[in-house]
C-alpha cells in the first residue's frame, strides 16, 4: 500500500501576497480561493455590515467582467464555488477539475479587485436589506447575532455580520471602496490551494496576475475583553418557543489548548450523546440542545444553546446551570474523554477527504497561526489530549462567568 | 504520479446474499451498508408506508441490542450513518475509520434482522404519524408525492413512500414482520462496501454473521405503465404560492441512453443556467424552477418544477409549454451539449471523492444493473454522448405527452 502524504508549499510574493498549498497529486480536483482577514470585527458602527455586502459585490464584476460573465465563467468550468463572511474572515472558495485550475485562479484573482459600480451597488443594497429583514424572522439566527453583541458588550467581536437596516441604508459606494482598498491589500490576503496543484505554474500565474497590485497591509485592533456575566431575557414578538444561548470564556484559535477545549465542549453538549443530551433532550425537556466552542483571533468562548417550550424555560436553565457546575466541580471522566477523542479524530478524517474540505481547514488554520498542520498532526494532537489537559481548562472556572441570554415570546 | 485505480470485487454467499466492494487502499475511511431492493412500489394499499416505517424500526434494535445500545454503538465508533427509503430502495449506510469496519459490519448485519418489539412499534407509529402530518404542511414535498400518484394513475410507482395516516394507523406489527421476512431475504439484499476495505476479512465475517439467514428471494411486479397526460390543478389550503410539477416519459435506470437523458434535462432546467432559468428565473417570473430526470426500475420520467406567485401561474405554464415544444421541435445545440457535458463530468468527480459517496453510486448502479462502473467509465460515457444521442431522445416526442400538475392556493 502506498499512502502518499500531501506536501505543503508556501511563499510570499513581492507585493506581499502569501500563497500556500497542500499538494496531493492523487486528488481528482483542485480547490483554491482567497482568504481575506477581515470581517465585522474590523468595522466601525458607521459601516456595520460592509464586509458582508462587499462579499456580494465581488460577484458583480470587475473592470473586465460584468456579473453575467462572472456567472457564466464559473458555470463553464463546472466549478463548485461559494463565499462567506464571518466576524473575522471573508473567504472565497471553489473547486474544479485540474485542467480548469488556471482559469479559476484567474477569475478569483480578478474578482479581488471589483469594479463596485454604483448601479450594482444600489441593486445589491436591496438584496442585503431583504436578507436582513428575512433573518429578523429567524429567532435561532438572531439569538446568536444579538447574544454575541450583548455578551461582548461593546467589544468589536460582538459586531453583527449583516449590519443593520440603518447602517446598510446609509452606506455609500465610496465608503465600501475605501474599506475594500484597505482591507483587501495583498498583505491581508492569503491565496490557498489544495488537491492536485501545479505549484510552479500557480506561482508564475499569480505573480503575473497580481503584478499591478499595490503593496499594502491592514491592521486589526485587539481591545481588552470585558464580557457580560449574568442573565438577560429579551422578548421576541415572533417567537413561539424560548431560545437560550449561554456564553462563557473559552480559548482562542492560537491557543494550544484548543483541542482539549473542543473535547470539553463535546462532552458537555454534542448532539446525540453528551451530558446535556441525556439531561435535557432525552428527557423531552428541549427541542434541541448543544454546546460548542468558537475559537476567535486572540479570544474565544464556549456556548450552549437550547430551544424549548416556554413552560420549561426555568427548568431548562436550572439543568444547564447544574450541568455546568457539576462539570467545573468534578471534571470529566476518562471514559468520556476516550469516547470524545475517538469521535473527534474520526470527524477530522471525514472533514478532510476532499480538496475543498482541506482548503478550508488549511486556510483557516494558516490565517490564525501562520503554520501548516497535516491532518495526521492534528489527529496526533487530539490523541495526545489528557484528562489533566481537559480538567485543567476548568481550573479558571469559565462557567462560573457564564452569560445566559434568551429570546422569549413577547 | 501514481494514481491507484480502485479494484472491484463481488461474490454471492451460499445463502444468496450478494457482497460487492470498490476497494481503494488509499482511502482514509470505509463506507459500508445494505441496499434492500424494496420500497413503496412493492407495497399493497393496505400496508402503504410499511417500507419507510420498517426502516425506522430497524434502529429500535434486535434480539441482541435495544435502541439505546444501537445508538451508543454507532456513537462509540464515531460513525457517520443514516438510512433512507424511496419508491424502490431502502438503504442503510455508514462510514467509519478502517479499524471500526468489522464492528460497523456486525452492527448493520444484526440490524437487518430486527426484533420489531410491539412497544417500539407503537411508539414509533406516533413518530411516523407526526412525520406524515408535518409533510402535509409542505406543499413542495406534497407536490411530488401527490403528483406522482396522479401521474402514474394506479401504477405502483405512484405509491407514497410515507403512506397515509389511515394506512399507518391500521398497520399491525405482524404485517410489518411478514413484509420484513419476505423483502429482507438475502437474495433481495446487497451488502456494499467502498474505500479502504479488507475484502477477505469482510467475506469471512459476513459469512459467519449471516450463516443462520434462511435463503430467500423477493419478487417485484412490473405492470404496464399508462401515465396521465394533460393537466390537473388541485387546491391546497395552506399554499400561498402556486406549485407546478410537469411529468413526461423518460428513460429507465437500465437504459443506456440515461446519460444523454441527464444532459437533456440539464440543458432544459439546471438551476443557475439553463433554458428554463433564462426564460423564467432570470425574468423574475418564478421563485424557483428546475428540471431533472428520475430513473426508475424499467421506467423513468422527466420532470419540471416551478414555484410562482399565483398571479403568474398561466404565464409560467405557457412559457414551460413553449420551451418544451421548442426543445422537441428544434433539439439542442452543440454548444449547449458541450457545456452540459462538462458540468456533468465535473459533478461526477465531485460526487465521487469520498468512500461514502462511492458507496451510494456503486450500490445504486449495482442494484439496477448488476454491473460495476468505475468513475472513469461513467465519465467516458458522458463524454461520448453526441448531439444525435440527445436529439434522438426527442424523436418519440416525450414532452408532447406531458402531465401538468399544480397545487394552487384554495
mmCIF file of N, CA, C and O in Angstrom, chain B residues 56-89:
data_model
loop_
_atom_site.group_PDB
_atom_site.id
_atom_site.type_symbol
_atom_site.label_atom_id
_atom_site.label_comp_id
_atom_site.label_asym_id
_atom_site.label_seq_id
_atom_site.Cartn_x
_atom_site.Cartn_y
_atom_site.Cartn_z
ATOM 1 N N UNK B 56 -37.337 2.861 9.985
ATOM 2 C CA UNK B 56 -37.209 3.433 11.335
ATOM 3 C C UNK B 56 -37.056 2.330 12.387
ATOM 4 O O UNK B 56 -36.261 2.453 13.311
ATOM 5 N N UNK B 57 -37.851 1.266 12.233
ATOM 6 C CA UNK B 57 -37.878 0.206 13.253
ATOM 7 C C UNK B 57 -36.555 -0.547 13.363
ATOM 8 O O UNK B 57 -36.228 -1.083 14.426
ATOM 9 N N UNK B 58 -35.776 -0.587 12.274
ATOM 10 C CA UNK B 58 -34.503 -1.309 12.347
ATOM 11 C C UNK B 58 -33.580 -0.720 13.416
ATOM 12 O O UNK B 58 -32.803 -1.442 14.041
ATOM 13 N N UNK B 59 -33.695 0.607 13.615
ATOM 14 C CA UNK B 59 -32.830 1.256 14.597
ATOM 15 C C UNK B 59 -33.317 1.059 16.035
ATOM 16 O O UNK B 59 -32.671 1.493 16.976
ATOM 17 N N UNK B 60 -34.476 0.419 16.180
ATOM 18 C CA UNK B 60 -35.023 0.159 17.518
ATOM 19 C C UNK B 60 -34.435 -1.102 18.136
ATOM 20 O O UNK B 60 -34.744 -1.434 19.281
ATOM 21 N N UNK B 61 -33.640 -1.842 17.345
ATOM 22 C CA UNK B 61 -32.927 -2.943 17.961
ATOM 23 C C UNK B 61 -33.301 -4.323 17.470
ATOM 24 O O UNK B 61 -34.217 -4.500 16.659
ATOM 25 N N UNK B 62 -32.559 -5.270 18.010
ATOM 26 C CA UNK B 62 -32.642 -6.664 17.591
ATOM 27 C C UNK B 62 -32.781 -7.523 18.838
ATOM 28 O O UNK B 62 -32.898 -7.006 19.945
ATOM 29 N N UNK B 63 -32.716 -8.843 18.655
ATOM 30 C CA UNK B 63 -32.765 -9.730 19.813
ATOM 31 C C UNK B 63 -31.603 -9.415 20.766
ATOM 32 O O UNK B 63 -31.708 -9.591 21.977
ATOM 33 N N UNK B 64 -30.503 -8.922 20.194
ATOM 34 C CA UNK B 64 -29.286 -8.723 20.965
ATOM 35 C C UNK B 64 -29.092 -7.312 21.520
ATOM 36 O O UNK B 64 -28.332 -7.082 22.451
ATOM 37 N N UNK B 65 -29.733 -6.317 20.866
ATOM 38 C CA UNK B 65 -29.468 -4.913 21.212
ATOM 39 C C UNK B 65 -30.768 -4.146 21.326
ATOM 40 O O UNK B 65 -31.646 -4.298 20.468
ATOM 41 N N UNK B 66 -30.894 -3.265 22.327
ATOM 42 C CA UNK B 66 -32.041 -2.355 22.337
ATOM 43 C C UNK B 66 -31.640 -1.054 21.638
ATOM 44 O O UNK B 66 -30.494 -0.904 21.202
ATOM 45 N N UNK B 67 -32.583 -0.106 21.523
ATOM 46 C CA UNK B 67 -32.305 1.080 20.703
ATOM 47 C C UNK B 67 -31.191 1.942 21.303
ATOM 48 O O UNK B 67 -30.419 2.541 20.581
ATOM 49 N N UNK B 68 -31.120 1.976 22.617
ATOM 50 C CA UNK B 68 -30.058 2.740 23.265
ATOM 51 C C UNK B 68 -28.693 2.159 22.915
ATOM 52 O O UNK B 68 -27.751 2.880 22.583
ATOM 53 N N UNK B 69 -28.602 0.836 22.958
ATOM 54 C CA UNK B 69 -27.321 0.186 22.623
ATOM 55 C C UNK B 69 -26.944 0.408 21.159
ATOM 56 O O UNK B 69 -25.771 0.595 20.830
ATOM 57 N N UNK B 70 -27.954 0.405 20.282
ATOM 58 C CA UNK B 70 -27.684 0.671 18.862
ATOM 59 C C UNK B 70 -27.087 2.070 18.712
ATOM 60 O O UNK B 70 -26.049 2.264 18.074
ATOM 61 N N UNK B 71 -27.721 3.059 19.328
ATOM 62 C CA UNK B 71 -27.237 4.436 19.250
ATOM 63 C C UNK B 71 -25.837 4.587 19.809
ATOM 64 O O UNK B 71 -24.987 5.219 19.219
ATOM 65 N N UNK B 72 -25.620 4.022 20.995
ATOM 66 C CA UNK B 72 -24.315 4.158 21.630
ATOM 67 C C UNK B 72 -23.225 3.515 20.798
ATOM 68 O O UNK B 72 -22.109 4.019 20.721
ATOM 69 N N UNK B 73 -23.592 2.408 20.140
ATOM 70 C CA UNK B 73 -22.551 1.719 19.380
ATOM 71 C C UNK B 73 -22.115 2.528 18.154
ATOM 72 O O UNK B 73 -20.921 2.652 17.872
ATOM 73 N N UNK B 74 -23.091 3.083 17.434
ATOM 74 C CA UNK B 74 -22.725 3.983 16.318
ATOM 75 C C UNK B 74 -21.838 5.111 16.842
ATOM 76 O O UNK B 74 -20.844 5.494 16.233
ATOM 77 N N UNK B 75 -22.239 5.633 17.996
ATOM 78 C CA UNK B 75 -21.543 6.765 18.583
ATOM 79 C C UNK B 75 -20.114 6.417 18.979
ATOM 80 O O UNK B 75 -19.181 7.175 18.726
ATOM 81 N N UNK B 76 -19.939 5.268 19.592
ATOM 82 C CA UNK B 76 -18.603 4.850 20.034
ATOM 83 C C UNK B 76 -17.648 4.668 18.863
ATOM 84 O O UNK B 76 -16.443 4.843 18.989
ATOM 85 N N UNK B 77 -18.206 4.280 17.713
ATOM 86 C CA UNK B 77 -17.359 4.126 16.523
ATOM 87 C C UNK B 77 -17.080 5.469 15.864
ATOM 88 O O UNK B 77 -16.296 5.547 14.930
ATOM 89 N N UNK B 78 -17.788 6.521 16.290
ATOM 90 C CA UNK B 78 -17.687 7.795 15.587
ATOM 91 C C UNK B 78 -18.243 7.674 14.172
ATOM 92 O O UNK B 78 -17.802 8.361 13.256
ATOM 93 N N UNK B 79 -19.205 6.769 13.980
ATOM 94 C CA UNK B 79 -19.734 6.512 12.635
ATOM 95 C C UNK B 79 -20.547 7.688 12.119
ATOM 96 O O UNK B 79 -21.246 8.357 12.873
ATOM 97 N N UNK B 80 -20.429 7.929 10.818
ATOM 98 C CA UNK B 80 -21.355 8.814 10.139
ATOM 99 C C UNK B 80 -22.331 7.872 9.449
ATOM 100 O O UNK B 80 -21.913 7.057 8.624
ATOM 101 N N UNK B 81 -23.600 7.959 9.758
ATOM 102 C CA UNK B 81 -24.522 6.943 9.236
ATOM 103 C C UNK B 81 -25.920 7.500 9.081
ATOM 104 O O UNK B 81 -26.276 8.509 9.692
ATOM 105 N N UNK B 82 -26.697 6.833 8.257
ATOM 106 C CA UNK B 82 -28.084 7.211 8.046
ATOM 107 C C UNK B 82 -28.770 6.125 7.228
ATOM 108 O O UNK B 82 -28.155 5.108 6.891
ATOM 109 N N UNK B 83 -30.041 6.352 6.904
ATOM 110 C CA UNK B 83 -30.801 5.407 6.087
ATOM 111 C C UNK B 83 -31.850 6.200 5.340
ATOM 112 O O UNK B 83 -32.209 7.300 5.753
ATOM 113 N N UNK B 84 -32.304 5.679 4.212
ATOM 114 C CA UNK B 84 -33.427 6.316 3.539
ATOM 115 C C UNK B 84 -34.291 5.285 2.830
ATOM 116 O O UNK B 84 -33.831 4.172 2.542
ATOM 117 N N UNK B 85 -35.530 5.648 2.602
ATOM 118 C CA UNK B 85 -36.465 4.803 1.877
ATOM 119 C C UNK B 85 -37.007 5.591 0.703
ATOM 120 O O UNK B 85 -37.405 6.747 0.868
ATOM 121 N N UNK B 86 -37.003 4.981 -0.469
ATOM 122 C CA UNK B 86 -37.580 5.632 -1.641
ATOM 123 C C UNK B 86 -38.654 4.723 -2.232
ATOM 124 O O UNK B 86 -39.048 3.740 -1.599
ATOM 125 N N UNK B 87 -39.117 5.020 -3.419
ATOM 126 C CA UNK B 87 -40.118 4.186 -4.069
ATOM 127 C C UNK B 87 -39.580 2.780 -4.342
ATOM 128 O O UNK B 87 -40.337 1.822 -4.397
ATOM 129 N N UNK B 88 -38.243 2.656 -4.521
ATOM 130 C CA UNK B 88 -37.704 1.380 -4.982
ATOM 131 C C UNK B 88 -36.608 0.797 -4.112
ATOM 132 O O UNK B 88 -36.226 -0.351 -4.311
ATOM 133 N N UNK B 89 -36.085 1.581 -3.188
ATOM 134 C CA UNK B 89 -34.945 1.112 -2.399
ATOM 135 C C UNK B 89 -35.041 1.547 -0.941
ATOM 136 O O UNK B 89 -35.547 2.627 -0.644
#
